[in-house]
Amino acid sequence: MTSAGSAGAVVPAGLAAEVLRLLQARGETLAVAESLTGGLVAAEVTAVPGASAVFRGSVTAYATELKQHVLGVDGTLLAERGAVDAEVALQMAAGVRKVMGADWGIATTGVAGPEPQDGQAVGTVFVAVDGPVSAFGRPDLAVDEASSGLRSEGKVAALRLNGGRSDIRMESVRSVLRLLIERLSGERAGNGRAQDTEQNGGT
């Protein structure tokens, strides 16, 4: 079963349903921060009946300054690297988790096209998850939340997506939901904080 996200692109309905199932089983909540996806992740999650039991809310920080002023992304980081960056994605996820008072935060940032942005090619996307330290089992990735004010522990995936604008946006939705499912189910993919994958946005 699929749900329509935009013309010519769909997201498997099972991804959002599985996210909610896993969160409910753990008694935990979710918040979403979005840039290039423009609210599509939140729409997929809330399309599932019963989403209100775990979904706290979302922030669509399309403008770069909102990433700093609403989500708490470091201004120097944004000035030096731009909005399309792995650490920016991590800080967005951590920021929305903090703002919404959720157990988990997820985020998307990237270039859907048609033009490059911040020196990044079309199809460059970063999706991130921030959650409780115990959920990651990686003490080497832990950050003192009191000192950083941003995150406890996170995971980011770097994507190189193909296809048109709508394809890239919807594949970003699928990717961030899959990354959250991976974290919630305790699976591990790769050895580093960032995964670099190339995918077809239209599949």
Coordinates of N, CA and C in Angstrom, one line a residue:
M1 N 0.8 -1.2 0.0 CA 0.0 0.0 0.0 C 0.9 1.2 0.0
T2 N 0.5 2.2 -0.8 CA 1.2 3.5 -0.9 C 0.4 4.7 -0.6
S3 N 1.0 5.8 -0.3 CA 0.3 7.0 -0.2 C 0.9 8.1 -1.1
A4 N 0.1 8.9 -1.7 CA 0.6 9.9 -2.6 C 1.2 11.0 -1.9
G5 N 2.4 11.4 -2.3 CA 3.1 12.5 -1.7 C 3.1 13.8 -2.6
S6 N 3.2 13.5 -3.9 CA 3.2 14.6 -4.9 C 3.0 13.9 -6.3
A7 N 2.8 14.7 -7.3 CA 2.6 14.1 -8.6 C 3.7 13.2 -9.0
G8 N 3.3 11.9 -9.3 CA 4.3 11.0 -9.8 C 5.2 10.3 -8.7
A9 N 4.9 10.6 -7.5 CA 5.8 10.0 -6.4 C 4.9 9.5 -5.3
V10 N 5.3 8.4 -4.7 CA 4.6 7.8 -3.6 C 5.5 7.3 -2.5
V11 N 5.0 7.2 -1.3 CA 5.7 6.7 -0.2 C 5.0 5.5 0.3
P12 N 5.7 4.4 0.5 CA 5.0 3.2 1.1 C 4.4 3.5 2.4
A13 N 3.1 3.3 2.5 CA 2.4 3.7 3.8 C 2.9 2.9 5.0
G14 N 3.5 1.7 4.7 CA 4.0 0.9 5.8 C 5.2 1.5 6.5
L15 N 5.9 2.4 5.9 CA 7.0 3.1 6.6 C 6.6 3.9 7.8
A16 N 5.6 4.8 7.5 CA 5.1 5.7 8.6 C 4.4 4.8 9.6
A17 N 3.6 3.8 9.2 CA 2.9 3.0 10.1 C 3.9 2.2 11.0
E18 N 5.0 1.8 10.5 CA 6.0 1.0 11.3 C 6.7 2.0 12.3
V19 N 7.0 3.2 11.9 CA 7.5 4.2 12.8 C 6.6 4.3 14.0
L20 N 5.3 4.5 13.7 CA 4.3 4.7 14.8 C 4.2 3.5 15.7
R21 N 4.2 2.3 15.1 CA 4.1 1.1 15.8 C 5.3 0.9 16.8
L22 N 6.5 1.2 16.3 CA 7.7 1.1 17.1 C 7.7 2.1 18.2
L23 N 7.3 3.3 17.9 CA 7.3 4.4 19.0 C 6.3 4.1 20.0
Q24 N 5.1 3.6 19.6 CA 4.1 3.3 20.6 C 4.5 2.1 21.5
A25 N 5.2 1.1 20.9 CA 5.7 0.0 21.7 C 6.7 0.5 22.8
R26 N 7.5 1.5 22.4 CA 8.5 2.0 23.4 C 7.9 3.1 24.3
G27 N 6.7 3.6 24.0 CA 6.2 4.7 24.8 C 6.9 6.0 24.6
E28 N 7.3 6.2 23.3 CA 8.1 7.4 23.0 C 7.4 8.3 22.0
T29 N 7.9 9.5 21.8 CA 7.3 10.5 20.9 C 8.3 11.0 19.9
L30 N 7.7 11.6 18.8 CA 8.5 12.1 17.7 C 8.2 13.5 17.3
A31 N 9.2 14.2 16.8 CA 9.1 15.5 16.2 C 9.9 15.6 14.9
V32 N 9.4 16.4 14.0 CA 10.0 16.5 12.7 C 10.5 17.9 12.3
A33 N 11.7 18.0 11.7 CA 12.2 19.3 11.2 C 12.4 19.0 9.7
E34 N 11.9 19.9 8.9 CA 12.0 19.7 7.4 C 12.5 21.0 6.7
S35 N 13.2 20.8 5.7 CA 13.6 21.8 4.8 C 13.1 21.5 3.4
L36 N 13.9 20.8 2.6 CA 13.6 20.5 1.2 C 12.3 19.7 1.1
T37 N 11.9 18.9 2.1 CA 10.6 18.1 2.0 C 9.4 19.0 2.3
G38 N 9.5 20.1 2.9 CA 8.5 21.1 3.0 C 7.2 20.6 3.7
G39 N 7.3 19.7 4.7 CA 6.2 19.2 5.4 C 5.7 17.8 5.0
L40 N 6.4 17.2 4.0 CA 5.9 15.9 3.5 C 6.1 14.8 4.5
V41 N 7.2 14.9 5.3 CA 7.4 13.9 6.3 C 6.3 13.9 7.3
A42 N 6.0 15.1 7.8 CA 4.9 15.2 8.8 C 3.6 14.8 8.3
A43 N 3.4 15.0 7.0 CA 2.1 14.6 6.3 C 2.0 13.1 6.3
E44 N 3.1 12.4 6.0 CA 3.1 11.0 5.9 C 2.8 10.4 7.3
V45 N 3.5 10.9 8.3 CA 3.3 10.4 9.7 C 1.8 10.6 10.1
T46 N 1.3 11.8 9.9 CA 0.0 12.1 10.4 C -1.1 11.5 9.6
A47 N -0.8 11.0 8.4 CA -1.8 10.3 7.6 C -2.2 8.9 8.2
V48 N -1.3 8.4 9.1 CA -1.6 7.1 9.7 C -2.5 7.3 10.9
P49 N -3.6 6.6 11.0 CA -4.6 6.7 12.1 C -3.8 6.4 13.4
G50 N -4.1 7.2 14.4 CA -3.5 7.1 15.7 C -2.2 7.8 15.9
A51 N -1.8 8.6 14.9 CA -0.5 9.3 15.0 C -0.4 10.2 16.2
S52 N -1.5 10.8 16.6 CA -1.5 11.7 17.7 C -1.0 11.1 19.0
A53 N -0.9 9.8 19.1 CA -0.4 9.1 20.3 C 1.1 9.3 20.5
V54 N 1.8 9.6 19.3 CA 3.2 9.7 19.4 C 3.8 10.9 18.8
F55 N 3.0 11.6 17.9 CA 3.6 12.7 17.1 C 3.3 14.0 17.8
R56 N 4.5 14.7 18.1 CA 4.4 15.9 18.9 C 4.1 17.1 18.0
G57 N 4.8 17.2 16.8 CA 4.6 18.3 15.9 C 5.8 18.4 15.0
S58 N 5.8 19.5 14.2 CA 6.9 19.6 13.2 C 7.2 21.1 13.0
V59 N 8.4 21.4 12.4 CA 8.8 22.7 12.0 C 9.3 22.6 10.6
T60 N 8.7 23.4 9.7 CA 9.2 23.4 8.3 C 10.1 24.7 8.2
A61 N 11.4 24.5 8.4 CA 12.3 25.6 8.4 C 13.0 25.7 7.0
Y62 N 12.2 26.3 6.0 CA 12.6 26.4 4.6 C 13.7 27.4 4.5
A63 N 13.6 28.5 5.2 CA 14.5 29.6 5.2 C 15.7 29.3 6.1
T64 N 16.9 29.6 5.6 CA 18.1 29.3 6.4 C 18.1 29.9 7.8
E65 N 17.6 31.2 7.9 CA 17.7 31.8 9.2 C 16.7 31.2 10.2
L66 N 15.7 30.5 9.7 CA 14.8 29.8 10.7 C 15.5 28.6 11.3
K67 N 16.4 28.0 10.5 CA 17.1 26.8 11.1 C 17.9 27.3 12.3
Q68 N 18.4 28.5 12.2 CA 19.1 29.0 13.4 C 18.2 29.5 14.5
H69 N 17.3 30.3 14.2 CA 16.5 31.0 15.2 C 15.4 30.2 15.8
V70 N 14.9 29.2 15.0 CA 13.8 28.4 15.6 C 14.3 27.0 16.1
L71 N 15.3 26.4 15.3 CA 15.8 25.1 15.6 C 17.1 25.1 16.4
G72 N 17.7 26.2 16.4 CA 19.0 26.3 17.2 C 20.2 25.9 16.5
V73 N 20.1 25.8 15.2 CA 21.3 25.4 14.4 C 22.4 26.5 14.6
D74 N 23.6 26.1 14.7 CA 24.7 27.0 15.0 C 24.9 28.0 13.8
G75 N 24.8 29.3 14.0 CA 24.9 30.3 13.0 C 26.2 30.3 12.2
T76 N 27.3 30.0 12.9 CA 28.6 30.0 12.3 C 28.7 28.8 11.3
L77 N 28.1 27.7 11.8 CA 28.1 26.5 10.9 C 27.3 26.8 9.6
L78 N 26.2 27.4 9.7 CA 25.4 27.8 8.6 C 26.1 28.7 7.6
A79 N 26.8 29.7 8.2 CA 27.6 30.7 7.4 C 28.7 30.0 6.7
E80 N 29.4 29.1 7.3 CA 30.6 28.4 6.8 C 30.2 27.3 5.8
R81 N 29.2 26.5 6.0 CA 28.9 25.4 5.2 C 27.6 25.5 4.4
G82 N 26.7 26.4 4.8 CA 25.4 26.5 4.2 C 24.5 25.5 4.9
A83 N 23.2 25.5 4.4 CA 22.2 24.7 5.0 C 22.2 23.3 4.6
V84 N 22.9 22.9 3.5 CA 22.9 21.5 3.0 C 24.2 20.9 3.5
D85 N 24.1 20.3 4.7 CA 25.3 19.8 5.4 C 24.8 18.7 6.4
A86 N 25.7 17.8 6.6 CA 25.4 16.7 7.6 C 25.2 17.2 9.0
E87 N 26.1 18.1 9.5 CA 26.0 18.5 10.8 C 24.7 19.4 11.0
V88 N 24.4 20.2 10.0 CA 23.2 21.0 10.0 C 22.0 20.1 10.2
A89 N 21.9 19.0 9.5 CA 20.8 18.0 9.6 C 20.7 17.5 11.0
L90 N 21.9 17.1 11.6 CA 21.9 16.6 12.9 C 21.4 17.6 13.9
Q91 N 21.8 18.9 13.8 CA 21.4 19.9 14.7 C 19.9 20.3 14.5
M92 N 19.4 20.2 13.3 CA 18.0 20.3 13.1 C 17.2 19.3 13.8
A93 N 17.6 18.0 13.7 CA 16.9 16.9 14.4 C 16.9 17.1 15.9
A94 N 18.1 17.5 16.4 CA 18.2 17.7 17.8 C 17.4 18.9 18.3
G95 N 17.4 20.0 17.4 CA 16.7 21.2 17.8 C 15.2 21.0 17.9
V96 N 14.6 20.3 16.9 CA 13.2 20.1 16.9 C 12.8 19.1 18.0
R97 N 13.6 18.2 18.3 CA 13.4 17.3 19.5 C 13.3 18.1 20.8
K98 N 14.2 19.1 20.9 CA 14.2 19.9 22.1 C 13.0 20.9 22.1
V99 N 12.7 21.5 21.0 CA 11.6 22.5 20.9 C 10.3 21.9 21.2
M100 N 10.1 20.7 20.7 CA 8.8 20.0 20.8 C 8.7 19.1 22.0
G101 N 9.8 18.9 22.8 CA 9.8 18.1 23.9 C 9.6 16.6 23.6
A102 N 10.2 16.1 22.5 CA 10.0 14.8 22.0 C 11.2 13.9 22.4
D103 N 10.9 12.6 22.4 CA 12.0 11.6 22.6 C 12.9 11.5 21.4
W104 N 12.3 11.6 20.2 CA 13.1 11.5 18.9 C 12.8 12.7 18.0
G105 N 13.8 13.1 17.3 CA 13.7 14.1 16.3 C 14.3 13.7 15.0
I106 N 13.6 14.0 13.9 CA 14.2 13.6 12.6 C 14.2 14.9 11.7
A107 N 15.1 14.9 10.7 CA 15.3 16.1 9.9 C 15.7 15.8 8.5
T108 N 15.3 16.7 7.6 CA 15.7 16.6 6.2 C 16.3 18.0 5.7
T109 N 17.4 18.0 5.0 CA 17.9 19.2 4.3 C 18.6 18.7 3.1
G110 N 18.5 19.5 2.0 CA 19.1 19.1 0.8 C 18.7 20.0 -0.4
V111 N 19.1 19.5 -1.6 CA 18.8 20.3 -2.8 C 17.9 19.5 -3.7
A112 N 16.7 19.9 -3.9 CA 15.7 19.2 -4.7 C 15.8 19.7 -6.2
G113 N 16.4 20.8 -6.4 CA 16.5 21.3 -7.7 C 15.5 22.4 -8.0
P114 N 15.5 23.0 -9.2 CA 16.3 22.5 -10.3 C 17.8 23.1 -10.3
E115 N 18.1 24.0 -9.4 CA 19.4 24.6 -9.4 C 20.2 24.1 -8.2
P116 N 21.6 24.1 -8.3 CA 22.4 23.8 -7.1 C 22.2 24.8 -6.0
Q117 N 22.6 24.5 -4.8 CA 22.4 25.4 -3.6 C 23.6 25.3 -2.7
D118 N 24.1 26.4 -2.3 CA 25.2 26.4 -1.3 C 26.4 25.5 -1.8
G119 N 26.6 25.5 -3.1 CA 27.7 24.8 -3.7 C 27.5 23.3 -3.7
Q120 N 26.2 22.8 -3.5 CA 25.9 21.4 -3.5 C 25.0 21.1 -4.7
A121 N 25.3 20.0 -5.3 CA 24.6 19.6 -6.5 C 23.2 19.1 -6.2
V122 N 22.3 19.3 -7.2 CA 21.0 18.8 -7.1 C 21.0 17.3 -6.8
G123 N 20.2 16.9 -5.8 CA 20.1 15.5 -5.4 C 21.0 15.2 -4.1
T124 N 21.7 16.2 -3.7 CA 22.5 16.1 -2.4 C 21.5 16.3 -1.3
V125 N 21.4 15.3 -0.4 CA 20.4 15.3 0.7 C 21.0 14.7 1.9
F126 N 20.7 15.3 3.1 CA 21.1 14.8 4.4 C 19.9 14.6 5.2
V127 N 19.7 13.4 5.7 CA 18.6 13.1 6.7 C 19.2 12.6 8.0
A128 N 18.6 13.0 9.1 CA 19.2 12.8 10.4 C 18.1 12.4 11.4
V129 N 18.6 11.6 12.4 CA 17.8 11.2 13.5 C 18.5 11.6 14.8
D130 N 17.8 12.1 15.8 CA 18.4 12.4 17.1 C 17.5 11.7 18.1
G131 N 18.1 11.0 19.1 CA 17.3 10.3 20.1 C 18.1 10.1 21.3
P132 N 17.5 9.3 22.3 CA 18.2 9.0 23.5 C 19.5 8.3 23.3
V133 N 20.5 8.6 24.1 CA 21.8 8.0 24.0 C 21.7 6.5 24.1
S134 N 20.9 6.0 25.0 CA 20.8 4.5 25.2 C 20.3 3.8 23.9
A135 N 19.6 4.5 23.0 CA 19.0 3.9 21.9 C 20.1 3.7 20.8
F136 N 21.2 4.3 20.9 CA 22.2 4.2 19.9 C 23.3 3.2 20.2
G137 N 23.6 3.0 21.5 CA 24.6 2.1 21.9 C 26.0 2.5 21.4
R138 N 26.2 3.8 21.2 CA 27.5 4.3 20.7 C 27.9 5.4 21.6
P139 N 28.6 5.1 22.7 CA 29.0 6.2 23.6 C 30.0 7.1 23.0
D140 N 30.7 6.7 22.0 CA 31.7 7.6 21.3 C 31.0 8.7 20.6
L141 N 29.7 8.6 20.3 CA 29.0 9.6 19.6 C 28.2 10.6 20.5
A142 N 28.2 10.3 21.8 CA 27.4 11.1 22.7 C 28.0 12.5 22.9
V143 N 27.1 13.5 23.0 CA 27.5 14.8 23.2 C 26.8 15.3 24.4
D144 N 27.5 16.1 25.2 CA 26.8 16.7 26.4 C 25.8 17.7 26.0
E145 N 24.5 17.3 26.2 CA 23.4 18.2 25.8 C 23.4 19.5 26.5
A146 N 23.9 19.5 27.8 CA 23.9 20.7 28.5 C 24.9 21.7 28.0
S147 N 26.0 21.2 27.5 CA 27.1 22.1 26.9 C 26.8 22.5 25.5
S148 N 26.2 21.6 24.7 CA 26.0 21.9 23.3 C 24.6 22.6 23.1
G149 N 23.7 22.2 24.0 CA 22.3 22.8 23.9 C 21.6 22.3 22.6
L150 N 22.2 21.2 22.0 CA 21.6 20.8 20.7 C 21.2 19.4 20.7
R151 N 22.1 18.5 21.1 CA 21.7 17.1 20.9 C 22.4 16.2 21.9
S152 N 21.8 15.0 22.1 CA 22.4 14.0 22.9 C 23.2 13.0 22.1
E153 N 22.6 12.5 21.0 CA 23.2 11.6 20.2 C 22.4 11.4 18.9
G154 N 23.1 11.4 17.7 CA 22.4 11.3 16.5 C 23.1 10.5 15.4
K155 N 22.3 10.3 14.3 CA 22.8 9.6 13.2 C 22.4 10.3 11.9
V156 N 23.3 10.4 11.0 CA 23.0 11.1 9.7 C 23.3 10.3 8.5
A157 N 22.5 10.4 7.5 CA 22.8 9.7 6.2 C 22.9 10.7 5.1
A158 N 24.0 10.6 4.4 CA 24.3 11.4 3.2 C 23.8 10.7 2.0
L159 N 22.9 11.4 1.2 CA 22.3 10.7 0.1 C 22.7 11.5 -1.2
R160 N 22.8 10.7 -2.3 CA 23.0 11.3 -3.6 C 21.8 10.7 -4.5
L161 N 20.8 11.5 -4.6 CA 19.6 11.1 -5.2 C 19.4 11.5 -6.7
N162 N 18.8 10.6 -7.5 CA 18.6 10.9 -8.9 C 17.1 11.2 -9.1
G163 N 16.8 11.7 -10.3 CA 15.4 12.0 -10.6 C 15.0 13.5 -10.6
G164 N 13.8 13.7 -10.8 CA 13.3 15.1 -10.8 C 13.1 15.6 -9.3
R165 N 12.6 16.9 -9.2 CA 12.4 17.5 -7.9 C 11.5 16.7 -7.0
S166 N 10.3 16.3 -7.5 CA 9.4 15.6 -6.7 C 9.9 14.2 -6.3
D167 N 10.7 13.6 -7.2 CA 11.3 12.3 -6.9 C 12.3 12.4 -5.7
I168 N 13.1 13.5 -5.8 CA 14.1 13.7 -4.8 C 13.5 14.0 -3.4
R169 N 12.4 14.8 -3.4 CA 11.8 15.1 -2.2 C 11.1 13.9 -1.6
M170 N 10.5 13.0 -2.4 CA 9.8 11.9 -1.8 C 10.8 10.8 -1.4
E171 N 11.9 10.6 -2.1 CA 12.9 9.7 -1.7 C 13.5 10.1 -0.4
S172 N 13.6 11.5 -0.1 CA 14.1 12.0 1.1 C 13.2 11.6 2.3
V173 N 11.9 11.7 2.0 CA 10.9 11.2 3.0 C 11.1 9.8 3.4
R174 N 11.2 8.9 2.3 CA 11.4 7.5 2.6 C 12.6 7.3 3.4
S175 N 13.7 8.0 3.0 CA 15.0 7.7 3.6 C 15.1 8.1 5.1
V176 N 14.4 9.2 5.4 CA 14.5 9.6 6.9 C 13.6 8.7 7.7
L177 N 12.5 8.2 7.1 CA 11.7 7.2 7.9 C 12.4 5.9 8.0
R178 N 13.1 5.5 7.0 CA 13.9 4.2 7.1 C 15.0 4.4 8.1
L179 N 15.6 5.5 8.2 CA 16.7 5.7 9.1 C 16.2 5.7 10.6
L180 N 15.0 6.3 10.8 CA 14.4 6.2 12.1 C 14.0 4.8 12.5
I181 N 13.4 4.1 11.5 CA 13.1 2.7 11.8 C 14.3 1.9 12.2
E182 N 15.4 2.1 11.5 CA 16.7 1.4 11.8 C 17.1 1.7 13.2
R183 N 17.0 3.0 13.6 CA 17.4 3.3 15.0 C 16.5 2.7 16.0
L184 N 15.2 2.8 15.8 CA 14.2 2.3 16.7 C 14.3 0.8 16.9
S185 N 14.6 0.1 15.8 CA 14.6 -1.4 15.9 C 16.0 -1.9 16.3
G186 N 16.9 -1.0 16.5 CA 18.2 -1.4 17.0 C 19.2 -1.9 16.0
E187 N 18.9 -1.8 14.7 CA 19.7 -2.3 13.7 C 20.9 -1.3 13.5
R188 N 22.0 -1.8 12.9 CA 23.1 -0.9 12.7 C 23.5 -1.0 11.2
A189 N 23.8 0.1 10.6 CA 24.2 0.1 9.2 C 25.5 0.9 9.1
G190 N 26.6 0.3 8.8 CA 27.8 1.0 8.7 C 28.5 1.2 10.0
N191 N 29.7 1.8 9.9 CA 30.4 2.0 11.2 C 30.5 3.5 11.5
G192 N 30.2 4.4 10.6 CA 30.3 5.8 10.9 C 29.0 6.5 11.1
R193 N 29.1 7.8 11.5 CA 27.9 8.6 11.7 C 27.2 8.9 10.4
A194 N 27.9 8.9 9.3 CA 27.3 9.3 8.1 C 27.3 8.1 7.1
Q195 N 26.2 7.9 6.5 CA 26.2 6.9 5.4 C 26.0 7.6 4.1
D196 N 26.8 7.2 3.1 CA 26.8 7.9 1.8 C 26.2 6.9 0.8
T197 N 25.0 7.2 0.3 CA 24.4 6.3 -0.7 C 23.9 7.0 -1.9
E198 N 23.8 6.3 -3.0 CA 23.2 6.9 -4.2 C 22.0 6.1 -4.5
Q199 N 20.9 6.8 -4.7 CA 19.6 6.1 -5.0 C 18.9 6.8 -6.1
N200 N 18.0 6.1 -6.7 CA 17.1 6.6 -7.7 C 15.9 7.2 -7.0
G201 N 15.7 8.5 -7.2 CA 14.6 9.2 -6.5 C 13.2 8.6 -6.9
G202 N 13.1 8.1 -8.1 CA 11.8 7.6 -8.6 C 11.5 6.2 -8.2
T203 N 12.3 5.5 -7.4 CA 12.0 4.1 -7.1 C 11.6 4.0 -5.6

